Amino acid sequence: MRPNSQAFKHKSSHDTEREFGGTLGAICIPIFLPLTVLFLICVSRSPEASLLQWPPPLPSSDQLWDPLALVVLLGWIALHALLYLMPLGKVSEGLMLRDGSRLKYPINGFHSLCISGVLLMLLVGLGAPLGYLFELLQPLAVCAIAVSFLFSVYLYIRSFCAPSHALALGGNTGNPLYDFFIGRELNPRIGSFDLKYFCELRPGLIGWVVINLGMLMKEVELRGSPSLAMVLVNSFQLLYVADALWNEEAVLTTMDIVHDGFGFMLVFGDLAWVPFTYSLQAAFLVVHPQALSSLGAAVIVALNGIGYYIFRKSNSQKNQFRRDPSHQSVARLETIATATGKRLLVSGWWGLVRHPNYLGDLLMALAWSLPCGFSHLLPYFYVIYFTILLIHREDRDERQCRAKYGLAWDTYCRRVPYRIFPYIY
Ligand code: NDP
């Protein structure tokens, strides 16, 4: 296949386009977001669970540090590094890089999820108190934040040994703070071990459902059995994580892998933000149990099901189309040509809105918050934050697609005017 001419277009090594508020964002975000993680965990376990509480609940220093947390975190990352290296599953090639080569990636994330699930069950069977994760949550988050910083420093330093074609186009501005934040090197590897791909879907994402399970076990310790709300939150989020790992190959075509360098933004997102803020609903339910009627549960299950259906079908349709446009499931869809040789779907899911996958994801996000009732805003943090994230992400993707596809993208936007929500946005 001929390489995408746009991707091969020469760019100056010090690309000046800045995202996330440029240097100011690169200074503020690494301070503000780690504090937000710790603040949210603290609020979730305070009796008021109020985001507006003043003064805010602050943890004492002994609530923030526990050497056991460091052992658990490093052990967890090491376990997943070992599972990554196991010769399980197939090996896939990523998209073509600027030098015309393709990297190989092991597709064994789902195996890692299953094996770590079995190991956890064994540990629980042997009497390991998984519910203790509730007490360990803050020290674990502190360690994950510290590891994210140290790891990002390592990535930044080692990026200076990488050849220029291995640097991310947007991460080589020459401003150390910004480049550290946004990521200089595109695919940092130790031998064949791909550090970005490893972090993207494994320790943090699987860690998220383990934390959820820990919260469920804590509820069992406190009240004898898990609540319906806790079971729903655990099940929905496990489905989401299992789906991501089952379809792991699809991550190879995402913005994170194809476009973004590996720096603090992704490292912190993968290792600290996802596991510790996405599990807030489960942590909240430990201290703030909610009664949920069968009818309420049925409505929430239906909402999650609809969201999941839209999310999965639209993502699969685009992946199938990108892999093999002549496949019978996508061959009859209407498309428009672009100057790059690639075509854009204008019917099917991608003819409904320009990001149907985001629509499905947001419906699921709402379904994860609803089991926590309406008395507090905190469990809705995820859906609010995620809406902002996806609107911003859609805007970034839109700019990249306009740069890639030019007039064809404008034609697509005219044919499919709504971005995420039909007739609204
Ligand atoms: P997408 O999977 O939405 O991919 C966007 C790319 O798709 C574009 O750059 C373009 O790339 C291609 N594309 C866009 N429109 C069309 C079209 N009409 N026809 C064919 N190809 C098209 O990107 P994301 O990585 O943002 O999202 C992947 C999934 O991950 C989503 O479901 C999202 O909700 C989810 N997600 C979840 C997060 C979380 O924290 N839970 C965070 C971020 C994402 P090209 O043309 O080059 O192929």
Short mmCIF file of C-alpha atoms and ligand atoms in Angstrom, two decimals:
data_model
loop_
_atom_site.label_atom_id
_atom_site.label_comp_id
_atom_site.label_asym_id
_atom_site.label_seq_id
_atom_site.Cartn_x
_atom_site.Cartn_y
_atom_site.Cartn_z
CA MET A 1 0.00 0.00 0.00
CA ARG A 2 1.28 3.48 -0.79
CA PRO A 3 2.06 5.53 2.28
CA ASN A 4 -0.31 8.36 3.11
CA SER A 5 1.24 11.38 1.40
CA GLN A 6 0.04 13.76 4.11
CA ALA A 7 1.71 11.74 6.82
CA PHE A 8 4.96 11.89 4.89
CA LYS A 9 4.75 15.61 4.28
CA HIS A 10 7.83 17.30 5.64
CA LYS A 11 7.32 19.15 8.90
CA SER A 12 9.93 21.25 10.63
CA SER A 13 11.35 19.41 13.64
CA HIS A 14 10.15 22.19 15.93
CA ASP A 15 6.49 22.08 15.05
CA THR A 16 4.87 25.13 16.62
CA GLU A 17 1.25 23.97 17.02
CA ARG A 18 0.43 23.72 20.75
CA GLU A 19 -2.50 21.95 22.33
CA PHE A 20 -4.00 21.84 25.86
CA GLY A 21 -3.26 25.52 26.50
CA GLY A 22 0.38 25.36 25.36
CA THR A 23 3.10 26.02 27.95
CA LEU A 24 0.66 27.32 30.55
CA GLY A 25 -1.43 24.16 30.23
CA ALA A 26 1.71 22.05 30.39
CA ILE A 27 2.62 23.70 33.73
CA CYS A 28 -0.86 23.76 35.28
CA ILE A 29 -2.29 20.41 34.19
CA PRO A 30 0.44 18.23 35.80
CA ILE A 31 -0.18 20.06 39.10
CA PHE A 32 -3.94 20.41 38.95
CA LEU A 33 -4.95 16.92 37.76
CA PRO A 34 -2.99 14.87 40.34
CA LEU A 35 -4.45 17.09 43.09
CA THR A 36 -7.90 16.55 41.57
CA VAL A 37 -7.46 12.76 41.77
CA LEU A 38 -6.57 12.94 45.47
CA PHE A 39 -9.31 15.46 46.18
CA LEU A 40 -11.99 13.34 44.49
CA ILE A 41 -11.01 10.18 46.38
CA CYS A 42 -11.09 12.16 49.61
CA VAL A 43 -14.51 13.63 48.85
CA SER A 44 -15.93 10.25 47.80
CA ARG A 45 -15.30 8.83 51.30
CA SER A 46 -16.31 11.88 53.33
CA PRO A 47 -19.84 11.72 54.82
CA GLU A 48 -20.98 14.81 52.87
CA ALA A 49 -19.38 13.69 49.57
CA SER A 50 -19.82 17.26 48.44
CA LEU A 51 -17.63 18.78 45.75
CA LEU A 52 -18.52 22.23 47.07
CA GLN A 53 -17.74 21.51 50.72
CA TRP A 54 -15.57 24.23 52.27
CA PRO A 55 -13.01 23.72 53.65
CA PRO A 56 -12.56 20.62 51.46
CA PRO A 57 -11.86 17.34 53.25
CA LEU A 58 -8.09 16.94 53.37
CA PRO A 59 -6.30 13.66 54.04
CA SER A 60 -3.70 13.44 56.79
CA SER A 61 -0.16 12.52 55.71
CA ASP A 62 -0.47 8.97 57.09
CA GLN A 63 -3.56 8.49 54.88
CA LEU A 64 -1.45 9.36 51.84
CA TRP A 65 1.53 7.08 52.28
CA ASP A 66 1.73 3.35 52.87
CA PRO A 67 4.76 1.34 51.66
CA LEU A 68 2.38 -1.55 50.93
CA ALA A 69 0.78 0.61 48.23
CA LEU A 70 4.10 0.99 46.42
CA VAL A 71 4.71 -2.77 46.59
CA VAL A 72 1.19 -3.48 45.28
CA LEU A 73 1.49 -0.94 42.46
CA LEU A 74 4.95 -2.02 41.27
CA GLY A 75 3.98 -5.70 41.63
CA TRP A 76 0.86 -5.07 39.54
CA ILE A 77 2.80 -3.29 36.78
CA ALA A 78 5.46 -6.06 36.81
CA LEU A 79 2.76 -8.77 36.57
CA HIS A 80 1.28 -7.07 33.52
CA ALA A 81 4.69 -6.58 31.93
CA LEU A 82 5.21 -10.35 32.29
CA LEU A 83 1.77 -11.12 30.85
CA TYR A 84 2.48 -8.75 27.95
CA LEU A 85 5.64 -10.72 27.14
CA MET A 86 3.91 -14.11 27.24
CA PRO A 87 3.59 -15.67 23.78
CA LEU A 88 -0.22 -15.65 23.87
CA GLY A 89 -2.59 -14.39 21.17
CA LYS A 90 -1.59 -13.08 17.78
CA VAL A 91 0.85 -10.38 16.78
CA SER A 92 -0.49 -7.47 14.72
CA GLU A 93 1.13 -4.71 12.75
CA GLY A 94 0.41 -1.07 13.51
CA LEU A 95 -0.18 1.60 10.87
CA MET A 96 2.69 2.63 8.65
CA LEU A 97 5.15 5.02 10.31
CA ARG A 98 6.78 8.05 8.71
CA ASP A 99 9.84 5.99 7.72
CA GLY A 100 7.56 3.49 5.94
CA SER A 101 7.99 0.74 8.56
CA ARG A 102 5.32 -0.90 10.72
CA LEU A 103 5.72 -1.94 14.37
CA LYS A 104 4.49 -5.28 15.69
CA TYR A 105 2.23 -5.49 18.76
CA PRO A 106 1.13 -8.51 20.81
CA ILE A 107 -2.66 -8.77 20.97
CA ASN A 108 -2.92 -10.48 24.34
CA GLY A 109 -4.59 -7.88 26.57
CA PHE A 110 -7.73 -9.99 26.96
CA HIS A 111 -5.57 -12.93 28.06
CA SER A 112 -3.96 -10.60 30.63
CA LEU A 113 -7.41 -9.63 31.94
CA CYS A 114 -8.48 -13.28 32.29
CA ILE A 115 -5.22 -14.44 33.88
CA SER A 116 -5.16 -11.55 36.34
CA GLY A 117 -8.84 -12.31 37.13
CA VAL A 118 -8.00 -15.94 37.90
CA LEU A 119 -4.99 -14.90 40.02
CA LEU A 120 -7.17 -12.49 41.98
CA MET A 121 -9.81 -15.16 42.59
CA LEU A 122 -7.07 -17.46 43.89
CA LEU A 123 -5.78 -14.74 46.20
CA VAL A 124 -9.30 -14.04 47.49
CA GLY A 125 -9.78 -17.80 47.95
CA LEU A 126 -6.59 -17.88 50.01
CA GLY A 127 -8.03 -15.16 52.23
CA ALA A 128 -6.42 -12.03 50.76
CA PRO A 129 -8.56 -9.08 51.94
CA LEU A 130 -9.34 -7.42 48.60
CA GLY A 131 -11.63 -5.00 50.44
CA TYR A 132 -8.47 -3.47 51.94
CA LEU A 133 -8.05 -1.69 48.59
CA PHE A 134 -10.59 0.79 49.96
CA GLU A 135 -8.16 1.82 52.73
CA LEU A 136 -5.21 1.66 50.32
CA LEU A 137 -6.83 3.80 47.62
CA GLN A 138 -5.22 7.13 48.51
CA PRO A 139 -1.67 5.78 49.02
CA LEU A 140 -2.06 3.81 45.78
CA ALA A 141 -3.10 6.96 43.93
CA VAL A 142 -0.15 8.88 45.42
CA CYS A 143 2.25 6.13 44.24
CA ALA A 144 0.65 6.01 40.77
CA ILE A 145 1.05 9.79 40.47
CA ALA A 146 4.70 9.61 41.60
CA VAL A 147 5.40 6.73 39.20
CA SER A 148 3.75 8.72 36.38
CA PHE A 149 6.03 11.70 37.01
CA LEU A 150 9.22 9.60 37.23
CA PHE A 151 8.28 7.55 34.19
CA SER A 152 7.53 10.70 32.17
CA VAL A 153 10.93 12.16 33.09
CA TYR A 154 12.54 8.92 31.88
CA LEU A 155 10.56 9.07 28.63
CA TYR A 156 11.49 12.70 28.05
CA ILE A 157 15.21 12.07 28.62
CA ARG A 158 15.36 8.94 26.48
CA SER A 159 13.53 10.68 23.64
CA PHE A 160 16.75 12.59 22.91
CA CYS A 161 18.33 9.29 21.83
CA ALA A 162 15.51 8.63 19.33
CA PRO A 163 15.97 9.44 15.63
CA SER A 164 13.97 12.47 14.44
CA HIS A 165 11.50 10.35 12.43
CA ALA A 166 10.57 8.55 15.70
CA LEU A 167 9.39 11.77 17.36
CA ALA A 168 5.72 12.78 17.49
CA LEU A 169 5.04 15.68 15.14
CA GLY A 170 3.35 17.70 17.87
CA GLY A 171 5.77 16.86 20.69
CA ASN A 172 8.99 18.34 19.42
CA THR A 173 8.49 22.06 19.95
CA GLY A 174 11.79 22.61 21.78
CA ASN A 175 9.92 23.83 24.88
CA PRO A 176 10.93 21.28 27.55
CA LEU A 177 7.82 21.74 29.71
CA TYR A 178 5.43 21.37 26.82
CA ASP A 179 7.31 18.45 25.23
CA PHE A 180 7.55 16.66 28.60
CA PHE A 181 3.79 17.06 28.98
CA ILE A 182 2.62 16.22 25.46
CA GLY A 183 5.24 13.52 24.74
CA ARG A 184 8.27 13.71 22.43
CA GLU A 185 8.76 10.15 21.25
CA LEU A 186 5.92 8.49 19.38
CA ASN A 187 6.52 4.82 20.13
CA PRO A 188 9.18 4.44 22.85
CA ARG A 189 10.26 0.83 23.10
CA ILE A 190 12.69 -1.25 25.15
CA GLY A 191 13.55 -3.93 22.63
CA SER A 192 10.18 -5.07 21.32
CA PHE A 193 8.36 -3.92 24.48
CA ASP A 194 6.20 -0.96 23.48
CA LEU A 195 5.82 1.28 26.53
CA LYS A 196 2.88 3.36 25.26
CA TYR A 197 0.87 0.42 23.96
CA PHE A 198 1.52 -1.46 27.23
CA CYS A 199 0.28 1.41 29.40
CA GLU A 200 -2.69 2.27 27.18
CA LEU A 201 -4.95 -0.68 28.04
CA ARG A 202 -3.31 -2.84 30.69
CA PRO A 203 -2.13 -1.86 34.20
CA GLY A 204 -4.46 1.14 34.55
CA LEU A 205 -7.52 -0.16 32.75
CA ILE A 206 -7.44 -3.60 34.36
CA GLY A 207 -6.45 -1.89 37.64
CA TRP A 208 -9.70 0.11 37.43
CA VAL A 209 -11.90 -3.01 37.50
CA VAL A 210 -9.77 -4.53 40.28
CA ILE A 211 -10.32 -1.39 42.37
CA ASN A 212 -14.05 -1.68 41.63
CA LEU A 213 -13.96 -5.29 42.81
CA GLY A 214 -12.12 -4.19 45.95
CA MET A 215 -14.92 -1.68 46.65
CA LEU A 216 -17.49 -4.43 46.17
CA MET A 217 -15.62 -6.68 48.62
CA LYS A 218 -15.47 -3.80 51.10
CA GLU A 219 -19.23 -3.44 50.82
CA VAL A 220 -19.58 -7.17 51.51
CA GLU A 221 -17.37 -6.76 54.61
CA LEU A 222 -19.48 -3.83 55.84
CA ARG A 223 -22.99 -4.98 54.95
CA GLY A 224 -22.84 -8.71 54.30
CA SER A 225 -23.63 -8.57 50.58
CA PRO A 226 -23.04 -6.27 47.60
CA SER A 227 -25.79 -3.81 46.73
CA LEU A 228 -27.58 -3.88 43.39
CA ALA A 229 -26.09 -0.47 42.58
CA MET A 230 -22.55 -1.77 43.24
CA VAL A 231 -23.17 -4.90 41.14
CA LEU A 232 -24.40 -2.76 38.24
CA VAL A 233 -21.45 -0.36 38.39
CA ASN A 234 -18.98 -3.29 38.57
CA SER A 235 -20.68 -5.19 35.73
CA PHE A 236 -21.01 -2.22 33.37
CA GLN A 237 -17.42 -1.15 33.82
CA LEU A 238 -16.10 -4.71 33.57
CA LEU A 239 -17.98 -5.06 30.28
CA TYR A 240 -16.38 -1.84 29.03
CA VAL A 241 -12.85 -2.92 29.99
CA ALA A 242 -13.32 -6.47 28.67
CA ASP A 243 -14.64 -5.03 25.40
CA ALA A 244 -11.63 -2.70 25.06
CA LEU A 245 -9.25 -5.63 25.59
CA TRP A 246 -11.22 -8.03 23.39
CA ASN A 247 -10.94 -5.43 20.62
CA GLU A 248 -7.40 -4.46 21.57
CA GLU A 249 -6.24 -4.40 17.96
CA ALA A 250 -8.47 -1.38 17.35
CA VAL A 251 -6.28 0.73 19.65
CA LEU A 252 -3.55 0.54 17.01
CA THR A 253 -5.48 3.00 14.82
CA THR A 254 -6.43 5.47 17.58
CA MET A 255 -5.11 8.99 17.98
CA ASP A 256 -3.20 8.01 21.12
CA ILE A 257 -1.11 5.40 19.31
CA VAL A 258 -0.91 6.95 15.84
CA HIS A 259 -0.56 10.65 16.60
CA ASP A 260 0.30 11.48 20.21
CA GLY A 261 3.77 11.23 21.69
CA PHE A 262 4.20 9.34 24.95
CA GLY A 263 4.61 11.94 27.69
CA PHE A 264 3.06 12.94 30.99
CA MET A 265 -0.41 13.48 29.49
CA LEU A 266 -0.83 9.86 28.42
CA VAL A 267 1.26 8.28 31.19
CA PHE A 268 -0.68 10.01 33.94
CA GLY A 269 -3.98 9.39 32.14
CA ASP A 270 -3.28 5.68 31.76
CA LEU A 271 -1.70 4.94 35.14
CA ALA A 272 -3.37 7.36 37.56
CA TRP A 273 -6.37 9.20 36.15
CA VAL A 274 -8.24 6.23 34.66
CA PRO A 275 -7.97 3.75 37.55
CA PHE A 276 -8.56 6.26 40.35
CA THR A 277 -11.21 8.58 38.93
CA TYR A 278 -13.13 6.05 36.82
CA SER A 279 -13.64 3.94 39.97
CA LEU A 280 -15.17 6.83 41.91
CA GLN A 281 -18.74 5.54 41.64
CA ALA A 282 -17.78 2.26 43.31
CA ALA A 283 -15.77 4.09 46.00
CA PHE A 284 -18.71 6.43 46.60
CA LEU A 285 -21.13 3.51 47.01
CA VAL A 286 -19.04 1.98 49.82
CA VAL A 287 -19.73 4.97 52.06
CA HIS A 288 -23.04 6.10 50.53
CA PRO A 289 -25.18 3.03 49.86
CA GLN A 290 -28.09 3.59 47.48
CA ALA A 291 -31.39 1.75 47.29
CA LEU A 292 -32.24 0.92 43.69
CA SER A 293 -35.62 -0.43 42.56
CA SER A 294 -35.84 -3.28 40.04
CA LEU A 295 -37.54 -0.93 37.58
CA GLY A 296 -34.80 1.68 38.03
CA ALA A 297 -32.16 -1.01 37.54
CA ALA A 298 -33.92 -2.27 34.39
CA VAL A 299 -33.99 1.25 32.88
CA ILE A 300 -30.30 1.75 33.67
CA VAL A 301 -29.37 -1.67 32.21
CA ALA A 302 -31.31 -0.76 29.04
CA LEU A 303 -29.52 2.61 28.78
CA ASN A 304 -26.13 0.93 29.17
CA GLY A 305 -27.15 -1.69 26.59
CA ILE A 306 -28.19 0.96 24.04
CA GLY A 307 -24.98 2.94 24.66
CA TYR A 308 -22.87 -0.18 24.34
CA TYR A 309 -24.64 -1.21 21.12
CA ILE A 310 -24.03 2.17 19.45
CA PHE A 311 -20.43 2.30 20.73
CA ARG A 312 -19.52 -1.22 19.62
CA LYS A 313 -21.35 -1.22 16.28
CA SER A 314 -19.97 2.17 15.19
CA ASN A 315 -16.40 1.40 16.25
CA SER A 316 -16.55 -2.02 14.57
CA GLN A 317 -18.01 -0.55 11.39
CA LYS A 318 -15.20 1.98 11.04
CA ASN A 319 -12.49 -0.54 11.96
CA GLN A 320 -13.84 -3.03 9.44
CA PHE A 321 -14.03 -0.32 6.78
CA ARG A 322 -10.46 0.81 7.45
CA ARG A 323 -9.15 -2.78 7.43
CA ASP A 324 -11.10 -4.05 4.41
CA PRO A 325 -13.50 -1.65 2.63
CA SER A 326 -14.67 -4.48 0.36
CA HIS A 327 -15.89 -6.62 3.29
CA GLN A 328 -19.58 -7.52 2.77
CA SER A 329 -20.63 -5.79 6.03
CA VAL A 330 -19.41 -2.38 4.81
CA ALA A 331 -19.16 -2.72 1.02
CA ARG A 332 -22.64 -1.29 0.40
CA LEU A 333 -22.19 1.81 2.57
CA GLU A 334 -21.99 5.15 0.83
CA THR A 335 -18.55 6.78 0.91
CA ILE A 336 -16.75 9.84 -0.43
CA ALA A 337 -13.26 9.85 -1.91
CA THR A 338 -10.40 11.90 -0.47
CA ALA A 339 -7.16 13.03 -2.07
CA THR A 340 -5.18 10.62 0.15
CA GLY A 341 -6.77 7.58 -1.50
CA LYS A 342 -8.67 6.73 1.70
CA ARG A 343 -12.47 7.06 1.64
CA LEU A 344 -14.82 8.43 4.30
CA LEU A 345 -18.06 6.75 5.30
CA VAL A 346 -21.12 8.98 4.88
CA SER A 347 -23.83 6.43 5.61
CA GLY A 348 -24.36 3.81 8.29
CA TRP A 349 -23.34 4.85 11.81
CA TRP A 350 -20.85 7.44 10.50
CA GLY A 351 -23.65 9.06 8.48
CA LEU A 352 -25.74 9.61 11.65
CA VAL A 353 -23.21 11.89 13.40
CA ARG A 354 -19.48 12.40 12.89
CA HIS A 355 -18.63 10.57 16.13
CA PRO A 356 -21.32 7.95 16.85
CA ASN A 357 -18.81 6.04 19.00
CA TYR A 358 -18.59 9.02 21.37
CA LEU A 359 -22.40 9.15 21.58
CA GLY A 360 -22.54 5.50 22.69
CA ASP A 361 -19.69 6.02 25.15
CA LEU A 362 -21.49 8.98 26.74
CA LEU A 363 -24.76 7.06 27.13
CA MET A 364 -22.82 4.34 28.94
CA ALA A 365 -21.09 6.95 31.12
CA LEU A 366 -24.52 8.21 32.22
CA ALA A 367 -25.66 4.65 32.97
CA TRP A 368 -22.63 4.18 35.26
CA SER A 369 -23.58 7.22 37.34
CA LEU A 370 -27.33 6.65 37.67
CA PRO A 371 -27.06 3.68 40.11
CA CYS A 372 -25.57 6.19 42.57
CA GLY A 373 -28.85 8.10 42.77
CA PHE A 374 -29.42 11.83 42.54
CA SER A 375 -28.40 13.00 46.01
CA HIS A 376 -24.78 13.82 45.09
CA LEU A 377 -22.93 15.35 42.15
CA LEU A 378 -19.72 13.38 42.73
CA PRO A 379 -20.79 10.13 40.99
CA TYR A 380 -21.64 12.27 37.93
CA PHE A 381 -18.08 13.59 37.81
CA TYR A 382 -17.17 10.93 35.24
CA VAL A 383 -19.97 11.72 32.81
CA ILE A 384 -19.37 15.49 33.11
CA TYR A 385 -15.61 15.18 32.68
CA PHE A 386 -16.01 12.64 29.88
CA THR A 387 -18.40 14.92 27.95
CA ILE A 388 -15.80 17.71 28.13
CA LEU A 389 -13.00 15.28 27.17
CA LEU A 390 -14.86 13.88 24.17
CA ILE A 391 -15.96 17.32 22.93
CA HIS A 392 -12.33 18.44 23.13
CA ARG A 393 -11.10 15.19 21.56
CA GLU A 394 -13.64 15.50 18.76
CA ASP A 395 -12.38 19.01 18.09
CA ARG A 396 -8.74 17.79 17.95
CA ASP A 397 -9.71 14.92 15.66
CA GLU A 398 -11.71 17.28 13.46
CA ARG A 399 -8.66 19.53 13.01
CA GLN A 400 -6.45 16.56 12.20
CA CYS A 401 -8.98 15.20 9.70
CA ARG A 402 -9.35 18.59 8.04
CA ALA A 403 -5.56 18.77 7.67
CA LYS A 404 -5.52 15.19 6.30
CA TYR A 405 -8.53 15.26 4.01
CA GLY A 406 -9.03 18.98 3.16
CA LEU A 407 -12.04 19.60 0.94
CA ALA A 408 -13.31 16.04 1.28
CA TRP A 409 -13.62 16.59 5.04
CA ASP A 410 -15.66 19.75 4.46
CA THR A 411 -17.94 17.77 2.15
CA TYR A 412 -18.33 15.12 4.88
CA CYS A 413 -19.20 17.83 7.44
CA ARG A 414 -21.87 19.23 5.11
CA ARG A 415 -23.33 15.75 4.55
CA VAL A 416 -23.19 14.88 8.27
CA PRO A 417 -23.62 18.19 10.10
CA TYR A 418 -23.84 16.95 13.70
CA ARG A 419 -20.71 16.00 15.61
CA ILE A 420 -21.86 13.79 18.51
CA PHE A 421 -25.54 14.30 19.41
CA PRO A 422 -28.02 14.10 16.49
CA TYR A 423 -29.84 17.43 15.98
CA ILE A 424 -28.15 18.93 19.06
CA TYR A 425 -24.36 19.13 18.62
P1 NDP B 1 -12.08 7.33 16.67
O1 NDP B 1 -12.15 5.84 16.76
O2 NDP B 1 -13.35 8.07 16.71
O3 NDP B 1 -11.31 7.65 15.33
C1 NDP B 1 -11.27 8.91 14.70
C2 NDP B 1 -10.68 8.64 13.32
O4 NDP B 1 -11.61 7.88 12.56
C3 NDP B 1 -10.41 9.86 12.48
O5 NDP B 1 -9.18 10.45 12.82
C4 NDP B 1 -10.39 9.25 11.09
O6 NDP B 1 -9.10 8.61 10.96
C5 NDP B 1 -11.45 8.16 11.17
N1 NDP B 1 -12.73 8.66 10.69
C6 NDP B 1 -13.45 9.71 11.12
N2 NDP B 1 -14.60 9.82 10.43
C7 NDP B 1 -14.61 8.81 9.54
C8 NDP B 1 -15.53 8.38 8.54
N3 NDP B 1 -16.66 9.05 8.31
N4 NDP B 1 -15.22 7.30 7.82
C9 NDP B 1 -14.08 6.61 8.03
N5 NDP B 1 -13.16 6.97 8.95
C10 NDP B 1 -13.44 8.06 9.70
O7 NDP B 1 -11.04 7.91 17.70
P2 NDP B 1 -10.80 7.85 19.26
O8 NDP B 1 -9.48 7.25 19.45
O9 NDP B 1 -11.04 9.23 19.77
O10 NDP B 1 -11.94 6.90 19.89
C11 NDP B 1 -11.93 5.48 19.91
C12 NDP B 1 -12.90 4.99 20.96
O11 NDP B 1 -12.32 5.14 22.26
C13 NDP B 1 -14.21 5.75 20.99
O12 NDP B 1 -15.29 4.87 21.15
C14 NDP B 1 -14.10 6.65 22.21
O13 NDP B 1 -15.37 6.91 22.78
C15 NDP B 1 -13.21 5.81 23.11
N6 NDP B 1 -12.44 6.61 24.06
C16 NDP B 1 -12.60 6.36 25.39
C17 NDP B 1 -11.89 7.07 26.33
C18 NDP B 1 -12.07 6.79 27.78
O14 NDP B 1 -11.36 7.38 28.59
N7 NDP B 1 -13.02 5.95 28.18
C19 NDP B 1 -10.92 8.12 25.94
C20 NDP B 1 -10.84 8.30 24.51
C21 NDP B 1 -11.57 7.56 23.62
P3 NDP B 1 -8.59 7.95 9.58
O15 NDP B 1 -9.41 8.51 8.48
O16 NDP B 1 -7.15 8.31 9.50
O17 NDP B 1 -8.79 6.46 9.72
#
